[in-house]
Coordinates of C-alpha atoms and ligand atoms in Angstrom, one line a residue:
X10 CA -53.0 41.4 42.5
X11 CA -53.6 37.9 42.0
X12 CA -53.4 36.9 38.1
X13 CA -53.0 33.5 38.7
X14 CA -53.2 31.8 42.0
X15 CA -54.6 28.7 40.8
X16 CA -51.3 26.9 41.9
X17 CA -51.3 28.9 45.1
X18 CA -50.5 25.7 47.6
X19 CA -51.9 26.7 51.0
X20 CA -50.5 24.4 53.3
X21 CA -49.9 25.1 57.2
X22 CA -47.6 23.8 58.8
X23 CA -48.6 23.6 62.7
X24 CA -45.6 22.1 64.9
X25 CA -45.8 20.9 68.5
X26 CA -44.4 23.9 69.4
X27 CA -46.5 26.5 70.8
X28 CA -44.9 29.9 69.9
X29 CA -46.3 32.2 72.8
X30 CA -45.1 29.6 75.3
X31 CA -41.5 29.1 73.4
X32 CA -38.9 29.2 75.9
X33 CA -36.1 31.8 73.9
X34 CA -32.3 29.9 74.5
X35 CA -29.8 32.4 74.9
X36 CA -29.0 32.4 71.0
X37 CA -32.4 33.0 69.7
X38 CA -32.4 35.8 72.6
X39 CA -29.0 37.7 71.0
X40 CA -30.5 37.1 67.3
X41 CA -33.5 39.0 68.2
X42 CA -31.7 41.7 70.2
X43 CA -29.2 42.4 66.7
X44 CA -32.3 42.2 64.1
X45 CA -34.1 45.0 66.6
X46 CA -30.6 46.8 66.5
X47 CA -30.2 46.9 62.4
X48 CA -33.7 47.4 62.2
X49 CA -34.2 50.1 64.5
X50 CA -31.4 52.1 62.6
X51 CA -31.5 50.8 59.2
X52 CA -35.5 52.2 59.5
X53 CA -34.2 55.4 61.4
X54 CA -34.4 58.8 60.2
X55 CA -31.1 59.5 60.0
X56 CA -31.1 57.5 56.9
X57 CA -33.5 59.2 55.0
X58 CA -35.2 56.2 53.5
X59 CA -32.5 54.5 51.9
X60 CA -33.0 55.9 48.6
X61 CA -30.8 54.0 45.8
X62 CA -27.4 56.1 45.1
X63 CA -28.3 59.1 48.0
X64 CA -26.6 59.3 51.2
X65 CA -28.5 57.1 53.1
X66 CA -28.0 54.5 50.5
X67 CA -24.2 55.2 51.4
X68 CA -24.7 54.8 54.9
X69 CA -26.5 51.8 55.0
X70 CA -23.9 50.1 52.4
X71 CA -21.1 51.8 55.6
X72 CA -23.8 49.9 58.3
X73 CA -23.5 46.5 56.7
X74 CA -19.8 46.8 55.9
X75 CA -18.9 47.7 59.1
X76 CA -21.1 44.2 60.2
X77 CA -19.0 42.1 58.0
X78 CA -15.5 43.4 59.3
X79 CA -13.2 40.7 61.1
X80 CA -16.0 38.0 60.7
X81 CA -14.3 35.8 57.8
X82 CA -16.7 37.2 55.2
X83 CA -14.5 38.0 52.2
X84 CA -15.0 41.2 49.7
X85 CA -16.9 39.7 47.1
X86 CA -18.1 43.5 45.0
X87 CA -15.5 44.8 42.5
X88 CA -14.3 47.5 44.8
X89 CA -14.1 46.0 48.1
X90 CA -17.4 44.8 49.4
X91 CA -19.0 47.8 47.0
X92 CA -20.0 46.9 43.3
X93 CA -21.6 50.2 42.0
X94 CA -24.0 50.9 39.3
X95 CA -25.2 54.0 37.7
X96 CA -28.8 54.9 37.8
X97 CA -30.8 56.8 34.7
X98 CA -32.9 59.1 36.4
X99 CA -34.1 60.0 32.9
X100 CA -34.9 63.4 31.1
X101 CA -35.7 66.7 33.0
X102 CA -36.2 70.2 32.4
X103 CA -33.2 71.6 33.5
X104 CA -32.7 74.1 36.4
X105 CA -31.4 76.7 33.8
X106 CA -34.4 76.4 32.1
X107 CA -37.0 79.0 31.9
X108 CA -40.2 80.5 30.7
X109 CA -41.2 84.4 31.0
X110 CA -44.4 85.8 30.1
X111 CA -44.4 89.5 30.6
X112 CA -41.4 89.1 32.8
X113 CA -42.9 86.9 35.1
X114 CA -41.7 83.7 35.1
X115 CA -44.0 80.2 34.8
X116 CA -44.3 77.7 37.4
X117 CA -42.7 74.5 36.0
X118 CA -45.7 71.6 36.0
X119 CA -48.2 73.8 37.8
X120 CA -48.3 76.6 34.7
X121 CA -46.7 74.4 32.0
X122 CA -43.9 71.8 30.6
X123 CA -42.0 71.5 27.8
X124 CA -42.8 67.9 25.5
X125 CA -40.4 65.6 26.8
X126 CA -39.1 65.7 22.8
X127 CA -39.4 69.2 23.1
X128 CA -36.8 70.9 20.5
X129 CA -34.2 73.0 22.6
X130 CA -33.0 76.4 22.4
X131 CA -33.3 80.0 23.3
X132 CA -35.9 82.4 21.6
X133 CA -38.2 85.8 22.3
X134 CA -41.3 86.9 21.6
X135 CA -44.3 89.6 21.3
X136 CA -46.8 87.4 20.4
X137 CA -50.9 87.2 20.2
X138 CA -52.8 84.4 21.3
X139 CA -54.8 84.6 17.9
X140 CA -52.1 85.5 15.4
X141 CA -49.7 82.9 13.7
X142 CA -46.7 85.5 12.6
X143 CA -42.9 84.9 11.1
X144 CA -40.5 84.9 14.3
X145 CA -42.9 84.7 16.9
X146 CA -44.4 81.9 19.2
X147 CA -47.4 80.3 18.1
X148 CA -50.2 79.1 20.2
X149 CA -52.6 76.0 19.6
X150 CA -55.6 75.0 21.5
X151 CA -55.1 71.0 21.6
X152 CA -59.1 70.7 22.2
X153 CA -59.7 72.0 18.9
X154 CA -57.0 69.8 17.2
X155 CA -58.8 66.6 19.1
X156 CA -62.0 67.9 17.9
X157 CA -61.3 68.1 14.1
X158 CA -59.6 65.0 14.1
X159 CA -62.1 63.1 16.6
X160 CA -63.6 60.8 13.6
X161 CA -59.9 59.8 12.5
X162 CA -59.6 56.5 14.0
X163 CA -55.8 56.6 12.7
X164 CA -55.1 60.0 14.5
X165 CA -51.8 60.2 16.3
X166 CA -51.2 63.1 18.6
X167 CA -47.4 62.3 18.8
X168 CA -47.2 61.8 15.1
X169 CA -49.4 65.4 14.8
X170 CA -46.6 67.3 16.9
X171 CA -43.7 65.7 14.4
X172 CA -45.3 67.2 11.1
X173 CA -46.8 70.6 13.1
X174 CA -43.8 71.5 14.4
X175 CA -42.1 70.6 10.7
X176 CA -44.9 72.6 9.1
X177 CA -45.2 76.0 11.3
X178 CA -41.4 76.4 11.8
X179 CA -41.2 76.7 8.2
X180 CA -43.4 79.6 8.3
X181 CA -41.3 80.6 10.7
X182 CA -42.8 80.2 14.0
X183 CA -40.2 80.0 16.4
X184 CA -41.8 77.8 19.8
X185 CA -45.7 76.8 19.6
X186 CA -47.4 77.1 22.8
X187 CA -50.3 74.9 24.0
X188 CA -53.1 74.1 25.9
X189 CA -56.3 72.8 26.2
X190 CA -59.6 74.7 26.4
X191 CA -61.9 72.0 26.4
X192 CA -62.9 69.1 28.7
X193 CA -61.2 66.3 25.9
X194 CA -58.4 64.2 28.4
X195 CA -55.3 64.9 25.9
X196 CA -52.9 62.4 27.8
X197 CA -50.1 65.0 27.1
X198 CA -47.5 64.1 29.5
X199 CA -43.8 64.5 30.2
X200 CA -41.9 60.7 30.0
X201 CA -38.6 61.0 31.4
X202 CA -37.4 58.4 29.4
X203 CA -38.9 59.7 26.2
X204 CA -36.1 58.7 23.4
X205 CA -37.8 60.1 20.4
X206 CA -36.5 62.8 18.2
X207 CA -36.4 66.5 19.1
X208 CA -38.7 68.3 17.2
X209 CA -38.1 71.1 14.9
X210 CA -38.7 73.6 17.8
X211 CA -40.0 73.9 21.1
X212 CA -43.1 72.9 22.3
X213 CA -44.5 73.7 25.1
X214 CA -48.2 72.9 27.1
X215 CA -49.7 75.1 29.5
X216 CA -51.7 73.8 32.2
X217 CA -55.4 74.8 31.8
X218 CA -54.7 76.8 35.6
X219 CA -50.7 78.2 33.7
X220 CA -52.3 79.4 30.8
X221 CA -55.8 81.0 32.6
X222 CA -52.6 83.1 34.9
X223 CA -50.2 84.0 32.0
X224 CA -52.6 84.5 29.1
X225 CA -56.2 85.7 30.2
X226 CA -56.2 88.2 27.5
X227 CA -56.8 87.2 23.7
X228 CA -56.5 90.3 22.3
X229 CA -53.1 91.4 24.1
X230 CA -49.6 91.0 22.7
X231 CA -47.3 88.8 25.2
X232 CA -43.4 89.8 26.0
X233 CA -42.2 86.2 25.9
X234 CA -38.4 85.1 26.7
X235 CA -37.2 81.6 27.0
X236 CA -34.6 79.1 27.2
X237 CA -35.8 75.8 26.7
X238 CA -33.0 72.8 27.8
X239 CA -33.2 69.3 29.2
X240 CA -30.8 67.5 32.0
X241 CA -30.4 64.0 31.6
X242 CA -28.8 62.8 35.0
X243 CA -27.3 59.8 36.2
X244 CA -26.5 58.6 40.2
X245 CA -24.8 55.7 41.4
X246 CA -26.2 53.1 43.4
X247 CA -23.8 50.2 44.9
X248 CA -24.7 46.3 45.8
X249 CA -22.6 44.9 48.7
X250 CA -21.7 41.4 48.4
X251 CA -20.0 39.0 50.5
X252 CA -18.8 35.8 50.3
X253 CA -18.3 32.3 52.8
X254 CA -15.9 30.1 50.9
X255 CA -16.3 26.3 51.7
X256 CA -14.2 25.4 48.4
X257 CA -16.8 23.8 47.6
X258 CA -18.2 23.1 43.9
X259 CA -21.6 24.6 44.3
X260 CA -22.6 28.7 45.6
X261 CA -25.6 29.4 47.4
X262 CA -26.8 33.0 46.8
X263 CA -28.6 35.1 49.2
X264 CA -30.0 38.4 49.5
X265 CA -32.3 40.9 50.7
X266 CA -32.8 44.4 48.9
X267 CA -31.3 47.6 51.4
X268 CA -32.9 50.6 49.5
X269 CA -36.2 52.0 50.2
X270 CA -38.2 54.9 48.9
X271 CA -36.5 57.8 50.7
X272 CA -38.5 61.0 50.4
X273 CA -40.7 59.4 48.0
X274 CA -39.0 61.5 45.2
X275 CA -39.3 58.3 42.5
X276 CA -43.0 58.5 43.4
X277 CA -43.6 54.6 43.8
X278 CA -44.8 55.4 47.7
X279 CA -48.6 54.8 47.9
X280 CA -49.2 58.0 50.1
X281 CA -48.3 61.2 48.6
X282 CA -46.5 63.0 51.0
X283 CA -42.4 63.7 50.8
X284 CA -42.3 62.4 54.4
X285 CA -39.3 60.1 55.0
X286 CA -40.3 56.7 53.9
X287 CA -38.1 54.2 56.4
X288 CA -39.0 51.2 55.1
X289 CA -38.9 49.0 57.9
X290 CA -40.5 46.0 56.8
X291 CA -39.9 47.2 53.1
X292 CA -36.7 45.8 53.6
X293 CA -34.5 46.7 56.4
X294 CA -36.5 43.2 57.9
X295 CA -34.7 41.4 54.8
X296 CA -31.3 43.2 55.3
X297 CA -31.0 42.8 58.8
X298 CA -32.2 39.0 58.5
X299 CA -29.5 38.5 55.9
X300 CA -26.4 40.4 57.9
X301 CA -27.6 37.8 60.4
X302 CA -27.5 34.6 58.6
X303 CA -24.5 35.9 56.8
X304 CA -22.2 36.1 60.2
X305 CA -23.8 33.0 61.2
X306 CA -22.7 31.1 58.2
X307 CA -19.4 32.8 58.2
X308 CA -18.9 31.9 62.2
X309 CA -20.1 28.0 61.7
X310 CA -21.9 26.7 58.2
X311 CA -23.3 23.1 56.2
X312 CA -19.7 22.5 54.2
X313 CA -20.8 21.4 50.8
X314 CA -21.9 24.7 49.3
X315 CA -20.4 28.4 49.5
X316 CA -22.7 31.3 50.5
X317 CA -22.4 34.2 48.4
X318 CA -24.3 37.1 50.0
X319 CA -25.9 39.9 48.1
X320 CA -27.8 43.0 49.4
X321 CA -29.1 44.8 46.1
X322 CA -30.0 48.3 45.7
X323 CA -32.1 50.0 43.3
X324 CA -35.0 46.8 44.0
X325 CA -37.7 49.2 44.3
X326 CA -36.7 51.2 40.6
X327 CA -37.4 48.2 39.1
X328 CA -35.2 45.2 40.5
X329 CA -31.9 47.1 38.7
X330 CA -29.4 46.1 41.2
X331 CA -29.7 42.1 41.2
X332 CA -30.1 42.7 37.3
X333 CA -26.5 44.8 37.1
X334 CA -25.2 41.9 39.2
X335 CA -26.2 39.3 37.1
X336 CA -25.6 41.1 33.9
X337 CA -22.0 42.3 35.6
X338 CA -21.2 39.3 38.1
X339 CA -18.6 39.9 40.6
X340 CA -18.1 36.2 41.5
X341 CA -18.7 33.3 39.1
X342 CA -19.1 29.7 39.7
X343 CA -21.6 26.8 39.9
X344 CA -24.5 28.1 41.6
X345 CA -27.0 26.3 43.6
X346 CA -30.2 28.3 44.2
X347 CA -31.0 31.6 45.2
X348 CA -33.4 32.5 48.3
X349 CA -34.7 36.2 48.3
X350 CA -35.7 37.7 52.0
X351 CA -37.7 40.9 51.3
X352 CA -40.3 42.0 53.7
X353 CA -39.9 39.1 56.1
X354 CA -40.9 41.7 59.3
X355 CA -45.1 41.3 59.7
X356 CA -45.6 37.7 60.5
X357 CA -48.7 36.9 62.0
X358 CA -50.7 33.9 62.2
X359 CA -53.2 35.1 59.7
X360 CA -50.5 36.5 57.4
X361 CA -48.3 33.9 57.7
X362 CA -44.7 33.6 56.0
X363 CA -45.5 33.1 52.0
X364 CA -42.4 30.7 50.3
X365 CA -42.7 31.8 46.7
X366 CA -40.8 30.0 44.3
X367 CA -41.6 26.6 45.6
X368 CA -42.0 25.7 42.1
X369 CA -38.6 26.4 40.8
X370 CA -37.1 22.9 41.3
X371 CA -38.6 19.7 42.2
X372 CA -36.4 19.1 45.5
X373 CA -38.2 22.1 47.5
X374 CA -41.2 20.4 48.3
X375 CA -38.8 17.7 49.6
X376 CA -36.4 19.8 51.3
X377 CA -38.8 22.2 52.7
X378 CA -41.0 19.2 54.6
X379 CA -38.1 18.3 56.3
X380 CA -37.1 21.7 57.4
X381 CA -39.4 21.8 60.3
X382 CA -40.4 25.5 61.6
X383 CA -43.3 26.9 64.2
X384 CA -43.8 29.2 61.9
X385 CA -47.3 29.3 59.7
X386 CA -46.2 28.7 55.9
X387 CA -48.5 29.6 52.8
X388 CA -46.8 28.2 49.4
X389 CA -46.5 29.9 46.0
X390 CA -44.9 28.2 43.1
X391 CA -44.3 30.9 41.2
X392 CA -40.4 31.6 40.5
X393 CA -41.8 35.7 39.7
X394 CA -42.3 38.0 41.5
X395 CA -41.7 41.6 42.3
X396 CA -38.3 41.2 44.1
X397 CA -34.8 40.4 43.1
X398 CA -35.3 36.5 43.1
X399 CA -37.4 36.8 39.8
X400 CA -33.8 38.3 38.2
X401 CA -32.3 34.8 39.2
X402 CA -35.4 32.5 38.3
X403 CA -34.8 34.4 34.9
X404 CA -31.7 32.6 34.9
X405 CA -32.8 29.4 35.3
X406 CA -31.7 29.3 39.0
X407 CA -34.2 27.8 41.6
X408 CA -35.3 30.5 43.9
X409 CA -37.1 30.8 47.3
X410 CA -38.7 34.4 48.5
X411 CA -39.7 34.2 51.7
X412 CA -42.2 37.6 52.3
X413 CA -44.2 38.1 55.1
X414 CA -47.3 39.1 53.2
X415 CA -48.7 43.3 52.3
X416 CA -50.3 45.5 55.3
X417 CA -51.7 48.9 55.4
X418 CA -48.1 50.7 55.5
X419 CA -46.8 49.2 52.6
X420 CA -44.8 52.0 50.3
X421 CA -45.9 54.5 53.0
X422 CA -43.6 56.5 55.2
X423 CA -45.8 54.6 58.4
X424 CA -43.4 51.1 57.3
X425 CA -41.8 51.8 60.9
X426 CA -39.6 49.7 63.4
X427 CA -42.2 49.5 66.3
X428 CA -44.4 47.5 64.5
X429 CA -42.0 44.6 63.3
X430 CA -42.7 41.1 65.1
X431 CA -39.1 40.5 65.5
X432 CA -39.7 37.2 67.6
X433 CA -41.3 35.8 63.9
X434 CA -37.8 37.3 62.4
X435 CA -35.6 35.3 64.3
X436 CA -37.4 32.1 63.4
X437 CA -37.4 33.3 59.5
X438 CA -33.5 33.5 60.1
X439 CA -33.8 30.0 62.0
X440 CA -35.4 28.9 59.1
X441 CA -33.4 30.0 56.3
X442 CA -30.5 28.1 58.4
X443 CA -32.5 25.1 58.4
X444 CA -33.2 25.0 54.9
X445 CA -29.7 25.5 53.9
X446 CA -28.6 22.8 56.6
X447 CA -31.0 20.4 54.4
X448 CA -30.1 21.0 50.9
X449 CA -26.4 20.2 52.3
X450 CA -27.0 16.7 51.9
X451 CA -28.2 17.1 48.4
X452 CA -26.6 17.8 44.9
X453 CA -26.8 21.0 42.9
X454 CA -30.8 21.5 42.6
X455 CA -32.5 21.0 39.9
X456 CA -34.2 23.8 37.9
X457 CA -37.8 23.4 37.1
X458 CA -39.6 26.5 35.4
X459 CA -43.1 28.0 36.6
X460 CA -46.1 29.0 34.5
X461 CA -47.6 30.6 37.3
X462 CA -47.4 34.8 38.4
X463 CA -47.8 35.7 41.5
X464 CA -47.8 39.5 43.2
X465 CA -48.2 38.7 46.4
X466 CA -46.4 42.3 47.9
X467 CA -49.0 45.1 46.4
X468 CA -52.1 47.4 46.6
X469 CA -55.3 46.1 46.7
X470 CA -57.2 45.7 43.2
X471 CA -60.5 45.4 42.5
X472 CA -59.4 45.3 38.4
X473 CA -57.1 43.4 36.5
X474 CA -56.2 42.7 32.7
X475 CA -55.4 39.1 33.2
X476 CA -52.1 39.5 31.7
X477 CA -48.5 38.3 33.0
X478 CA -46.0 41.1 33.4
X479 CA -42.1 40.0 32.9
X480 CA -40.4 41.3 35.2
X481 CA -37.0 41.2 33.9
X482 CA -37.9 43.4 31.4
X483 CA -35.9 46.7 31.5
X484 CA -37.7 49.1 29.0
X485 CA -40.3 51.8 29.4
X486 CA -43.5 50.2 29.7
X487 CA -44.7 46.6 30.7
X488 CA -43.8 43.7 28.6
X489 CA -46.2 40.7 29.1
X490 CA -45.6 37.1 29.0
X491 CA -48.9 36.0 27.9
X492 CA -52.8 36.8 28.8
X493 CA -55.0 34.9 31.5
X494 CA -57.9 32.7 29.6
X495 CA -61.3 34.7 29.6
X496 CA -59.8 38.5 31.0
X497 CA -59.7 41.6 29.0
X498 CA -56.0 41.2 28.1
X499 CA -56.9 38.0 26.1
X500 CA -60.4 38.6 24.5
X501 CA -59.1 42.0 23.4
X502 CA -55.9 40.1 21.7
X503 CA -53.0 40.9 24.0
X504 CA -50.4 38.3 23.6
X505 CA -46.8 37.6 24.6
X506 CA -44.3 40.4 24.5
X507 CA -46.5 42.8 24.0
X508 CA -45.7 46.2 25.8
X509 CA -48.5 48.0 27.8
X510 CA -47.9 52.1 27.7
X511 CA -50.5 53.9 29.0
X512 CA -53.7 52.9 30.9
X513 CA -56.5 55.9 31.0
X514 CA -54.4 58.4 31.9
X515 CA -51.5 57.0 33.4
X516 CA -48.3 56.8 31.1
X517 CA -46.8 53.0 32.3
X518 CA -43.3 52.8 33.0
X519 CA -42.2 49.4 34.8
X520 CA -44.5 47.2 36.5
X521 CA -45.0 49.5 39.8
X522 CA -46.5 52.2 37.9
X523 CA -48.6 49.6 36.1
X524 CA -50.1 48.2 39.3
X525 CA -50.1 51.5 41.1
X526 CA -52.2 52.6 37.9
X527 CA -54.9 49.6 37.8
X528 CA -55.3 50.2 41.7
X529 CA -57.3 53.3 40.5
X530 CA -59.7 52.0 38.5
X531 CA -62.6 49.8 39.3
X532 CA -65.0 47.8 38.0
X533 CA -67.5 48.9 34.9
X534 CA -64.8 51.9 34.3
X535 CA -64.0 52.5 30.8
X536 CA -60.9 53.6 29.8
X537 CA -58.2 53.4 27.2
X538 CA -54.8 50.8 27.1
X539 CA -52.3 51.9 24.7
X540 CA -49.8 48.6 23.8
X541 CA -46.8 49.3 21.9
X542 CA -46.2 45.7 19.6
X543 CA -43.7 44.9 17.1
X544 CA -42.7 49.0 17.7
X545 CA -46.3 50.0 16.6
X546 CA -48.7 51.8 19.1
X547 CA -52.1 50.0 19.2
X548 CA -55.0 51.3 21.2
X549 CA -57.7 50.2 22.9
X550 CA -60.7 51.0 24.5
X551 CA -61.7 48.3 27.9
X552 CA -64.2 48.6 30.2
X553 CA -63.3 46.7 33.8
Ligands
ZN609 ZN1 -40.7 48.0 48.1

């Protein structure tokens, strides 16, 4: 999606050099033989799509441990190389959870699912679809709730399940069962990260397909028996980070992202299969670029800066592990800039390398026309972005992120090894060392902030709201920075901080479920945008 791209600097630069007839030097030979190593087993199988805080996760951290031993690059996590950070996987219906109607027992999401605010608790039943009795479960057809209240502009489904469940349980209800007869979309959904009250008793909604298997007779009374409970887990994810000490004043940070999507069980791949999702270019291209320049620099490096390197996990939940390390640093000192590697494996000519972040201090421009380079370089100012370098540029640090551009396999488990250009990889590496090698001879950057948004690494979108998502923000839901002149986010009123929720029917929780959600829209729909502002829930109805 391209909000703003007005500042999008397109500037190619073509060197003498002709890259198909490049003579490889013995160095450039060995760099491109260890990026096709990490690669090939970073993106392997065997570890399961490097899914934050599962074991692949831990194997990968083991892989680029066991690349910094004896190489001078000091333990810079809080446990060794290791800093570790939990991860809320948010609410779910526990495993010794149940529902049983006539003693069979109901499919979790295919027959039904308890409100994420669901109260708790165990309770029985002989109940009758049509009869609303002391000590029994009630049922409720949502269609005929939307219906009554379809002219009541002020009509709150969430605020209608607060004061029903109040209301029925004391007249002694004891769970209300619901579902939906009609064709009305009720946007009932479970939100893992619900944090509103319980309600006075369970509640639970029955798929139309749940409810047409366990209740297809009106008339008949229902043995019901349940247990209604909610797991909130938590797993650990861990950031390795290294350091090259120069004792010098200033640090130079970089890093690359190692987790992936694994099985796809976070649901932010773009295909919808549990395949394993290796991630190749999405980012064991970053990673094995950064284990590269990182024994480089620790074998021979430019003296007047220290290199602090970082290889974040949790990037693809939402960017968590360079915001843990910034909120929890494990080194402190004067830092220089930051430069961000993450899917740096699909150069091509068209493609070409994207800088981003060119904007973030007034030297780049400088520096980066000195840094020469064969390779074809398309420039974005923007110091956002949907990679870890946005957490530092929130910091006021100058950034670079140096991407490689989207493709067709993006998020999907086809992000494989075979089709990385690994001869582009090694002069991204080249590069990196080149820019470094530059800023050497300058003082501590200077930090310029950027108006501009780019999000150069997503789906293709044929809709947008013309509004700026922060991406440092850490609730549920997508906080913007401001609306685009002349889009829908501005002429219907959207403004800064503002929180999107909900698009048609798609419940919004971070910025990848947001674009992931407009990518299915196109334009002349009509839909609904819910926006939560100043704590109040506002909605909308937009047509694309
Ligand atoms: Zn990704």
């Amino acid at each position: 999606m391209k909000e703003s791209v007005a500042f999008i600097l397109v500037l190619c630069l073509i060197s003498s050099i002709d890259l198909s007839a490049q003579k490889l030097n013995k160095s450039d030979r060995v760099l491109i033989q260890n990026l096709k190593q990490h690669i090939q087993y970073l993106a392997s199988d065997e570890l399961e799509g490097r899914r934050a805080g599962d074991a692949g996760e831990q194997k990968t951290v083991d892989y680029i441990i066991s690349q910094y031993q004896n190489t001078g690059i000091q333990a810079m996590g809080d446990n060794g190389f290791i800093q570790s950070f939990p991860i809320d996987e948010g609410k779910k219906f526990s495993n010794n959870a149940f529902i049983k109607i006539n003693n069979q027992e109901a499919i979790l999401d295919s027959d039904f699912f308890a409100l994420s605010n669901s109260g708790i608790g165990n309770f029985s039943s002989k109940a009758s679809i049509t009869l609303h009795e002391s000590n029994q479960v009630w049922f409720m057809d949502v269609n005929d709730v939307l219906e009554e209240n379809a002219s009541n502009p002020h009509f709150d489904l969430n605020e209608w399940f607060v004061n029903t469940a109040n209301q029925i349980k004391a007249k002694g209800a004891v769970a209300l069962f619901l579902h939906n007869s009609g064709t009305v979309v009720d946007n009932i959904r479970f939100n893992k990260y619900d944090t509103a009250k319980s309600l006075a008793l369970p509640i639970v909604y029955f798929t139309k397909q749940g409810f047409n298997k366990l209740f297809n007779d009106e008339l008949a009374t229902y043995n019901i028996e349940s247990n209604i409970l909610f797991e909130h887990p938590k797993r650990t994810a861990h950031n390795v980070v290294g350091f090259i000490d120069n004792h010098a004043t200033n640090t130079i940070i970089l890093g690359a992202h190692l987790d992936h999507l694994g099985f796809n069980q976070d649901k932010h791949g773009l295909d919808l299969n549990n395949l394993v999702h290796n991630g190749a270019d999405d980012n064991a291209s970053g990673t094995a670029a950064l284990i590269e320049l990182a024994k480089s620099l620790a074998k021979k490096s430019p003296k007047n800066n220290n290199y602090l390197i970082i290889h974040f996990s949790g990037e693809e939940l939402g960017l968590l592990g360079s915001k843990y390390w910034l909120d929890h640093p494990t080194y402190t000192g004067h830092f220089n800039y930051m430069i961000n590697m993450d899917m740096v494996g699909r150069y091509d000519t068209a493609r070409k390398l994207t800088i981003g972040g060119y904007g973030t201090s007034s030297k780049w421009s400088e520096i980066l026309s000195k840094t020469p380079t064969p390779l074809f370089i398309h420039y974005d100012s923007a110091g956002t972005g949907p990679s870890d370098h946005a957490s530092f540029y929130r910091k006021d640090m100058p950034v670079l992120f140096l991407f490689t551009g989207s493709h067709a396999d993006y998020h999907k488990a086809t992000d494989d090894a075979d089709k990385i250009n690994y001869e582009a990889q090694k002069d991204i590496v080249r590069l990196v060392q080149n820019i470094i090698k530059t800023t050497d001879n300058y003082d501590k950057l200077d930090f310029l902030k950027t108006r501009e948004q780019s999000m150069g690494k997503s789906t293709k979108f044929t809709v947008s709201l013309g509004v700026m998502p922060d991406y440092a923000f850490t609730g549920t839901g997508v906080r913007i920075e401001g609306a685009s002149q002349g889009k829908i986010g501005e002429k219907i009123g959207l403004k800064a901080s503002d929180v999107l929720v909900q698009i048609g029917e798609y419940k919004l929780i971070d910025v990848m479920g947001y674009m992931q959600a407009l990518s299915k829209f196109k334009k002349g729909d009509k839909t609904i945008l819910v926006i939560k502002r100043n704590g109040e829930e506002i909605k909308f109805e937009i047509q694309f």
